[in-house]
PDB file of C-alpha atoms in Angstrom:
ATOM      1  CA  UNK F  70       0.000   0.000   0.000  1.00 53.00           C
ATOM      2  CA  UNK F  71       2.141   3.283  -1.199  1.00 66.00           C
ATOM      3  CA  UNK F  72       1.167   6.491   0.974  1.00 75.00           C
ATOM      4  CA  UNK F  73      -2.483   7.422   1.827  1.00 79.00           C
ATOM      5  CA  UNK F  74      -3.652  10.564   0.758  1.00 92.00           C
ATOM      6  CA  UNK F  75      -5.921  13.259   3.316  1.00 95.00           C
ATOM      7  CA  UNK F  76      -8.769  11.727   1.117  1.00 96.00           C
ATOM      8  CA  UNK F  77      -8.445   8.243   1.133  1.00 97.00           C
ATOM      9  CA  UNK F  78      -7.538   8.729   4.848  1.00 97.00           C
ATOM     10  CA  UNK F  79     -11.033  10.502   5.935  1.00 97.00           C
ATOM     11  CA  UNK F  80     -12.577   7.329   3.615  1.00 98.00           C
ATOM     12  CA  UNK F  81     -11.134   5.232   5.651  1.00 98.00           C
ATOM     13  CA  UNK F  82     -12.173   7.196   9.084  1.00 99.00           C
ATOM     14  CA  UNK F  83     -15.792   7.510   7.595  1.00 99.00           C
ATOM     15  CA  UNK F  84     -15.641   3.973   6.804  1.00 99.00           C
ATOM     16  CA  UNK F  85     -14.368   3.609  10.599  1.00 99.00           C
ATOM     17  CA  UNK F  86     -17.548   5.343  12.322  1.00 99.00           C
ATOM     18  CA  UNK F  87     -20.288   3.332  10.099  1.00 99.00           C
ATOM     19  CA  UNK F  88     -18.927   0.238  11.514  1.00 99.00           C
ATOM     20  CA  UNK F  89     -18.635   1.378  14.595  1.00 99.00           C
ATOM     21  CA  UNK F  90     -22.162   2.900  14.609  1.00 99.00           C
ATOM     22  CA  UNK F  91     -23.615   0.180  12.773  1.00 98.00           C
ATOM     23  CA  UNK F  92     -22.210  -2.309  15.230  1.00 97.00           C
ATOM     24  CA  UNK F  93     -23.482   0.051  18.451  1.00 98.00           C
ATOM     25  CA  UNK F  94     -26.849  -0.259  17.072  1.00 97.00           C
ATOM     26  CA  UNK F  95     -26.808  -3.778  16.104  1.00 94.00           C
ATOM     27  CA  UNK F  96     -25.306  -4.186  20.008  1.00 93.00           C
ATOM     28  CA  UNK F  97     -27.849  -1.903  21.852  1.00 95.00           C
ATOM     29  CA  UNK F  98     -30.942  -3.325  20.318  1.00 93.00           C
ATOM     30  CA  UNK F  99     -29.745  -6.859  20.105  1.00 86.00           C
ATOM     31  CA  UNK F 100     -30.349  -7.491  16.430  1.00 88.00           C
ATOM     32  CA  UNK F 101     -29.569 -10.564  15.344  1.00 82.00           C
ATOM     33  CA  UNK F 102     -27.440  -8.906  12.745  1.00 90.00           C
ATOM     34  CA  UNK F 103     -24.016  -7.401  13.569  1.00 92.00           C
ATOM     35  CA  UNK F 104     -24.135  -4.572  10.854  1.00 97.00           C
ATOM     36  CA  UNK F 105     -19.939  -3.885  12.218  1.00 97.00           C
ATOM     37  CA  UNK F 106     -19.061  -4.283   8.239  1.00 98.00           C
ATOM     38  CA  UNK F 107     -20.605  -1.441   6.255  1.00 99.00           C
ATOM     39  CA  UNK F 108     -17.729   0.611   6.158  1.00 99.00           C
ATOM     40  CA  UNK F 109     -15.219  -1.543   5.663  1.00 99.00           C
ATOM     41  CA  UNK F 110     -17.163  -2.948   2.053  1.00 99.00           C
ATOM     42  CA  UNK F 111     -17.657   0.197   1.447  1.00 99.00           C
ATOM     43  CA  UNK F 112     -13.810   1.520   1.648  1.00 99.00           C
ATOM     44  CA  UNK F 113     -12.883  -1.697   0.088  1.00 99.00           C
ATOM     45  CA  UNK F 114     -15.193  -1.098  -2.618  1.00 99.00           C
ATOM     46  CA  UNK F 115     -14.002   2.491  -3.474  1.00 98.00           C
ATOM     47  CA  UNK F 116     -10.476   2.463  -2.339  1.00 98.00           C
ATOM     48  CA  UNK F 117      -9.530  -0.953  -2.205  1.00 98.00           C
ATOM     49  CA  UNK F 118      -9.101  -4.557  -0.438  1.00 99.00           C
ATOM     50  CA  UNK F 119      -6.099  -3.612   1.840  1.00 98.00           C
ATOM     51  CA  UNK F 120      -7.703  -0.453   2.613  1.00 98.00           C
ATOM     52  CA  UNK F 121     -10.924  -2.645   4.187  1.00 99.00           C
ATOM     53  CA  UNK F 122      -8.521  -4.580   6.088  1.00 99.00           C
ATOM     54  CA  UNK F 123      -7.396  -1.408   7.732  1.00 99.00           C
ATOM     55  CA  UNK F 124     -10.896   0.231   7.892  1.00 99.00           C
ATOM     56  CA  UNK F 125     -12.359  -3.575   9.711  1.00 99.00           C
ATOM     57  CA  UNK F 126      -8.972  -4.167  11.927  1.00 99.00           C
ATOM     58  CA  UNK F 127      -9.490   0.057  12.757  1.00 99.00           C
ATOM     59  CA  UNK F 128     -13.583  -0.387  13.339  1.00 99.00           C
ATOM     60  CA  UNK F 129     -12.900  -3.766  15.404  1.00 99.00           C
ATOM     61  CA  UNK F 130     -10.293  -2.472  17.622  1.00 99.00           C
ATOM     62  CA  UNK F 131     -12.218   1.417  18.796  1.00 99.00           C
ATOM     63  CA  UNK F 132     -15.595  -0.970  18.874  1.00 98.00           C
ATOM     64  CA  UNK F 133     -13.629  -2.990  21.199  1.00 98.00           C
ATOM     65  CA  UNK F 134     -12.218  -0.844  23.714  1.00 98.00           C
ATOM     66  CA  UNK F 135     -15.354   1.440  24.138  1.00 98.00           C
ATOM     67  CA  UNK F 136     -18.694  -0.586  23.798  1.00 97.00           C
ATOM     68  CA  UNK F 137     -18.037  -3.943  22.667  1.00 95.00           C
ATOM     69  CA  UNK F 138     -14.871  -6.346  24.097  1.00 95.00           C
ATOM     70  CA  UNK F 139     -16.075  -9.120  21.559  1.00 92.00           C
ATOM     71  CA  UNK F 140     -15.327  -7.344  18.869  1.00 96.00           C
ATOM     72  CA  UNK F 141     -11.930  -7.157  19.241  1.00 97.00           C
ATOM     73  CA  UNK F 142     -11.247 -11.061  18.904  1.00 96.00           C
ATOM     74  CA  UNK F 143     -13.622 -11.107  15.886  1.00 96.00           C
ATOM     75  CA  UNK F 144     -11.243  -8.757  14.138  1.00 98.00           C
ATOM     76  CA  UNK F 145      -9.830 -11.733  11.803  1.00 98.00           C
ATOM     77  CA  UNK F 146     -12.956 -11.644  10.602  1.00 98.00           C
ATOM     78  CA  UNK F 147     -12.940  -8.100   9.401  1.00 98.00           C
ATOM     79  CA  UNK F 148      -9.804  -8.849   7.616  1.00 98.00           C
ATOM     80  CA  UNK F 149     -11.553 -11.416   5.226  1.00 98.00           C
ATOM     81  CA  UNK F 150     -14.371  -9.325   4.672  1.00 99.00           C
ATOM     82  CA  UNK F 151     -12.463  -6.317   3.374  1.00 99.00           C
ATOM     83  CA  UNK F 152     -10.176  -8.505   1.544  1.00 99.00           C
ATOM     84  CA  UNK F 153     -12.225 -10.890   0.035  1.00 99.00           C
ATOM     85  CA  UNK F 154     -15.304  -8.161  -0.816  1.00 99.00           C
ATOM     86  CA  UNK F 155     -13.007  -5.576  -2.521  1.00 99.00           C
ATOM     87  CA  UNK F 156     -11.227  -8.542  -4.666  1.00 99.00           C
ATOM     88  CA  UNK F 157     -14.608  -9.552  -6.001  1.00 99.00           C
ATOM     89  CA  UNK F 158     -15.722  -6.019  -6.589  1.00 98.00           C
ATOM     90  CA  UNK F 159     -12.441  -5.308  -8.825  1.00 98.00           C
ATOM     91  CA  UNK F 160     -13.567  -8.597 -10.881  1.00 98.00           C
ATOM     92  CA  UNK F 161     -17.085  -6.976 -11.070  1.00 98.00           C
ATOM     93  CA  UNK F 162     -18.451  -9.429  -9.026  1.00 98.00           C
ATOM     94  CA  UNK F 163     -21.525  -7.036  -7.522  1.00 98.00           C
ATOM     95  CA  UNK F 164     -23.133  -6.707  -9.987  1.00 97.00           C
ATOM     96  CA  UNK F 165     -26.824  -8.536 -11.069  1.00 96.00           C
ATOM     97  CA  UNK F 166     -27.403 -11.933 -10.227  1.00 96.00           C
ATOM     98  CA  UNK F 167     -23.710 -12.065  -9.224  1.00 98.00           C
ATOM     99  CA  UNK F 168     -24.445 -10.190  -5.905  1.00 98.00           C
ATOM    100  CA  UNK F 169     -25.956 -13.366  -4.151  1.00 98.00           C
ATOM    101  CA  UNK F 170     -22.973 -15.483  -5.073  1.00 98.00           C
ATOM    102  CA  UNK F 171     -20.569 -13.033  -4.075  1.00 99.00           C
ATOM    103  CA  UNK F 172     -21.756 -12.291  -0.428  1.00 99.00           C
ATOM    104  CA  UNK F 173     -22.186 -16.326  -0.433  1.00 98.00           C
ATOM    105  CA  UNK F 174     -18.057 -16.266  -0.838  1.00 98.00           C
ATOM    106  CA  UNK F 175     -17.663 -13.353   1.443  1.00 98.00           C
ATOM    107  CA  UNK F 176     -20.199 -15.309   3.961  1.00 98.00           C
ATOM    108  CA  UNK F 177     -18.388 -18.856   4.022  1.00 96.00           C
ATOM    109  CA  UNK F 178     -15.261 -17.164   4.837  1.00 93.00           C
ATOM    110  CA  UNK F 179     -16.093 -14.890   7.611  1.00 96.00           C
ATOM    111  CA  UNK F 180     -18.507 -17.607   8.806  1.00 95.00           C
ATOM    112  CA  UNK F 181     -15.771 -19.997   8.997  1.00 95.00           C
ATOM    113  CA  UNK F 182     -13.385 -17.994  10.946  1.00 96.00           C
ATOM    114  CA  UNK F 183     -16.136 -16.054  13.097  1.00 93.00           C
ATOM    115  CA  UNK F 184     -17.595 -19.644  14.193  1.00 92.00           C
ATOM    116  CA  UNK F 185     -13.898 -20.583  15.658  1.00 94.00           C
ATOM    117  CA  UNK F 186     -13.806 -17.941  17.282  1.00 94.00           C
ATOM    118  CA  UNK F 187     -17.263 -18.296  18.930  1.00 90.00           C
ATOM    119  CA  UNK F 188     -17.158 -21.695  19.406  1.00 88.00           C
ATOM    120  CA  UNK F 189     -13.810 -21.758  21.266  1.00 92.00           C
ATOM    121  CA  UNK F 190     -12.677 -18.663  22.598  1.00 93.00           C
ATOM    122  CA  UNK F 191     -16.292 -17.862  23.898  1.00 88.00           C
ATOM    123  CA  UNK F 192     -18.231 -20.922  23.865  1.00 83.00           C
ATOM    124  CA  UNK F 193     -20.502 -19.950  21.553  1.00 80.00           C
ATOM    125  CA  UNK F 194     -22.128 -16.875  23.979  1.00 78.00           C
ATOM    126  CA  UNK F 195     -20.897 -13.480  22.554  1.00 79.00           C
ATOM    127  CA  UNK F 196     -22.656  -9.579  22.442  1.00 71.00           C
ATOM    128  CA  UNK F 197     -24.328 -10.661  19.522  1.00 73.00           C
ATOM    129  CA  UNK F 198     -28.140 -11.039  19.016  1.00 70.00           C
ATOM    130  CA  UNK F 199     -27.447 -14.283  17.780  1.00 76.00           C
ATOM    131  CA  UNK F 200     -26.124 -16.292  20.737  1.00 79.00           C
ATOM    132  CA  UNK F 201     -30.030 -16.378  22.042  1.00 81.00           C
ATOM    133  CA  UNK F 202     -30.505 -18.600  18.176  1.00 85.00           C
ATOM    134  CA  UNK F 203     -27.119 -20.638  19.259  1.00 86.00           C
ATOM    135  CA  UNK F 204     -28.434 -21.122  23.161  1.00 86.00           C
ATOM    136  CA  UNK F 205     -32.066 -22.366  21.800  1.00 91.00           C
ATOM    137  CA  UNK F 206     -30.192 -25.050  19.381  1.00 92.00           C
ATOM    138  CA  UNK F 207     -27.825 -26.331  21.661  1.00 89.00           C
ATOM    139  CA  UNK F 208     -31.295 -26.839  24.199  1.00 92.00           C
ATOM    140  CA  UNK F 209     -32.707 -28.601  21.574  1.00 96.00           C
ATOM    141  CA  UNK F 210     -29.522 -30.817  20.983  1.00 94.00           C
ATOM    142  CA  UNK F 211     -27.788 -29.431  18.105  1.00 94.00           C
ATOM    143  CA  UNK F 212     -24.603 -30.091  18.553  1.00 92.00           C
ATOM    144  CA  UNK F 213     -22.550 -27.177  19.850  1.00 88.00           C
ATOM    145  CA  UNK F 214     -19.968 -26.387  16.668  1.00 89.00           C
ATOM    146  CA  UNK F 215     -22.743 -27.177  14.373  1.00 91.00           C
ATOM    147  CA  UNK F 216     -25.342 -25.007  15.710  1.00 91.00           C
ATOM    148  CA  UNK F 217     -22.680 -21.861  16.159  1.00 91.00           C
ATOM    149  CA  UNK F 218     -21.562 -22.712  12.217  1.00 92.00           C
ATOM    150  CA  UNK F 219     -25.135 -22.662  11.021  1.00 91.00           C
ATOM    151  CA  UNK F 220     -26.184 -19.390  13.347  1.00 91.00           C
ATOM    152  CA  UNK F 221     -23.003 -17.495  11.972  1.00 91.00           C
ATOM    153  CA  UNK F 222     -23.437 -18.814   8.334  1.00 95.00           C
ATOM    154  CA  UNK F 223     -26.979 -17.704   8.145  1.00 94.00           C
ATOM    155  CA  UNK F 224     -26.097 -14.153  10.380  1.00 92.00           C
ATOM    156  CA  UNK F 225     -23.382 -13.266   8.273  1.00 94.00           C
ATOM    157  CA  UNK F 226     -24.829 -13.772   5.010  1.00 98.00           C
ATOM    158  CA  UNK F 227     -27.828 -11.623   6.053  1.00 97.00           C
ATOM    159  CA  UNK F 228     -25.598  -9.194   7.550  1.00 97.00           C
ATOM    160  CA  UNK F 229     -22.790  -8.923   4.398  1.00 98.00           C
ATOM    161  CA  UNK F 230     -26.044  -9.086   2.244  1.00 98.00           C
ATOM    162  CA  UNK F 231     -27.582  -5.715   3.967  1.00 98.00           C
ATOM    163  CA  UNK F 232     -24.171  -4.095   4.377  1.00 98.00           C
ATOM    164  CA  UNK F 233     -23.216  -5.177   0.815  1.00 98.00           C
ATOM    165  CA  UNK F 234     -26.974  -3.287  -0.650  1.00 98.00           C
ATOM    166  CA  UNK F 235     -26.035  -0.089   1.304  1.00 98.00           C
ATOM    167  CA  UNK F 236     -22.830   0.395   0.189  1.00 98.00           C
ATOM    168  CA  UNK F 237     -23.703  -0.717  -3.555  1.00 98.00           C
ATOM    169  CA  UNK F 238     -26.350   2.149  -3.402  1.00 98.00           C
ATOM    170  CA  UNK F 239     -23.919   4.657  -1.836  1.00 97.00           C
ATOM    171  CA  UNK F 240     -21.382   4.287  -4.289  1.00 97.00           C
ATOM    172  CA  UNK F 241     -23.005   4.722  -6.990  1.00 97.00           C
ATOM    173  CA  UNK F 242     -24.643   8.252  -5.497  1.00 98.00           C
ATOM    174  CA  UNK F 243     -20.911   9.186  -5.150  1.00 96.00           C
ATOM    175  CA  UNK F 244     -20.164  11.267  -8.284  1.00 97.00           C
ATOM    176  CA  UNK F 245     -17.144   9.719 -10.384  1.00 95.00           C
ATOM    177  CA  UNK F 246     -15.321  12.452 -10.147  1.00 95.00           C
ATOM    178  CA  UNK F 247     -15.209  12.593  -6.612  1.00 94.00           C
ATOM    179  CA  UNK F 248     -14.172   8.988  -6.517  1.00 94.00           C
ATOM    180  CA  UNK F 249     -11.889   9.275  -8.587  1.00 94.00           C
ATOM    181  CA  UNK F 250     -10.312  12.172  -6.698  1.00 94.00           C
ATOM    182  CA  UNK F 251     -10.183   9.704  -3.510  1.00 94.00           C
ATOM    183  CA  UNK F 252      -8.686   6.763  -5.805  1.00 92.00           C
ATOM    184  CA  UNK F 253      -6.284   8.719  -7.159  1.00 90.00           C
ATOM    185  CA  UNK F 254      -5.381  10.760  -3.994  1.00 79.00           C
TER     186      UNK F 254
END
């Protein structure tokens, strides 16, 4: 990554506060979605995939020592998603019928790695909405990994789905010009 411009820098902060305000509301009203990823598509999308990484490892870490210690373990996962969502959007991936497929790649990924992490670090109980889904399968006698697997698989790909429409729509209100000015630096 050469040197960040003041533009791609405040992308990157902006990209910062929508995860961590999309996370604080996900947190506060216990949705079972974790809406922590909307800024880091979206900076991967504009700017690029090692500029996500930076945006999700940035949103992850401030999320995690203010309102939210859970996120900071779950901050592999924000690596994938901004590497793996602004690869596929440089291939045109997100676009049509392609969308599904792509947050399907993004979601196995981040899935994978976000269910390790549940399932052994915490048990399966974290901040998330979705441990109360995990809890009631596990009563029910789904077996622990499976049940956290199947929770974060179908979590995630609502989640990346959602966060993946938003920033899809926002970028393309963003005047070329003006993106090209924060490409470009």
């Amino acid at each position: 990554m050469k040197k960040a411009s003041s533009l791609k820098i405040a992308t990157i902060g902006l990209g910062v506060a929508l995860n961590i305000i999309g996370a604080f509301i996900a947190l506060n009203l216990r949705l079972p979605i974790l809406l922590d990823s909307i800024g880091t598509i979206m900076v991967s999308f504009i700017i690029g995939p090692l500029y996500g990484v930076t945006t999700g490892l940035l949103g992850s870490f401030v999320s995690g020592i203010t309102f939210d210690i859970y996120s900071l373990y779950f901050a592999p996962v924000q690596l994938f998603v901004g590497l793996i969502s602004g690869l596929l959007y440089k291939k045109g991936m997100f676009k049509g019928l392609r969308i599904p497929i792509s947050v399907l790649i993004i979601s196995i990924f981040s899935s994978l790695i976000g269910a390790v992490i549940a399932a052994y670090v915490f048990d399966g109980v974290t901040s998330s909405g979705s441990s109360y889904i995990v809890a009631f399968l596990k009563n029910i006698g789904v077996n622990k990994v499976v049940s956290i697997f199947v929770v974060q698989f179908l979590i995630d790909y609502a989640d990346r789905f959602l966060s993946c429409l938003v920033t899809l729509t926002a970028v393309s209100c963003i005047p070329y010009s003006i993106k090209e000015r924060i490409i470009e630096g």
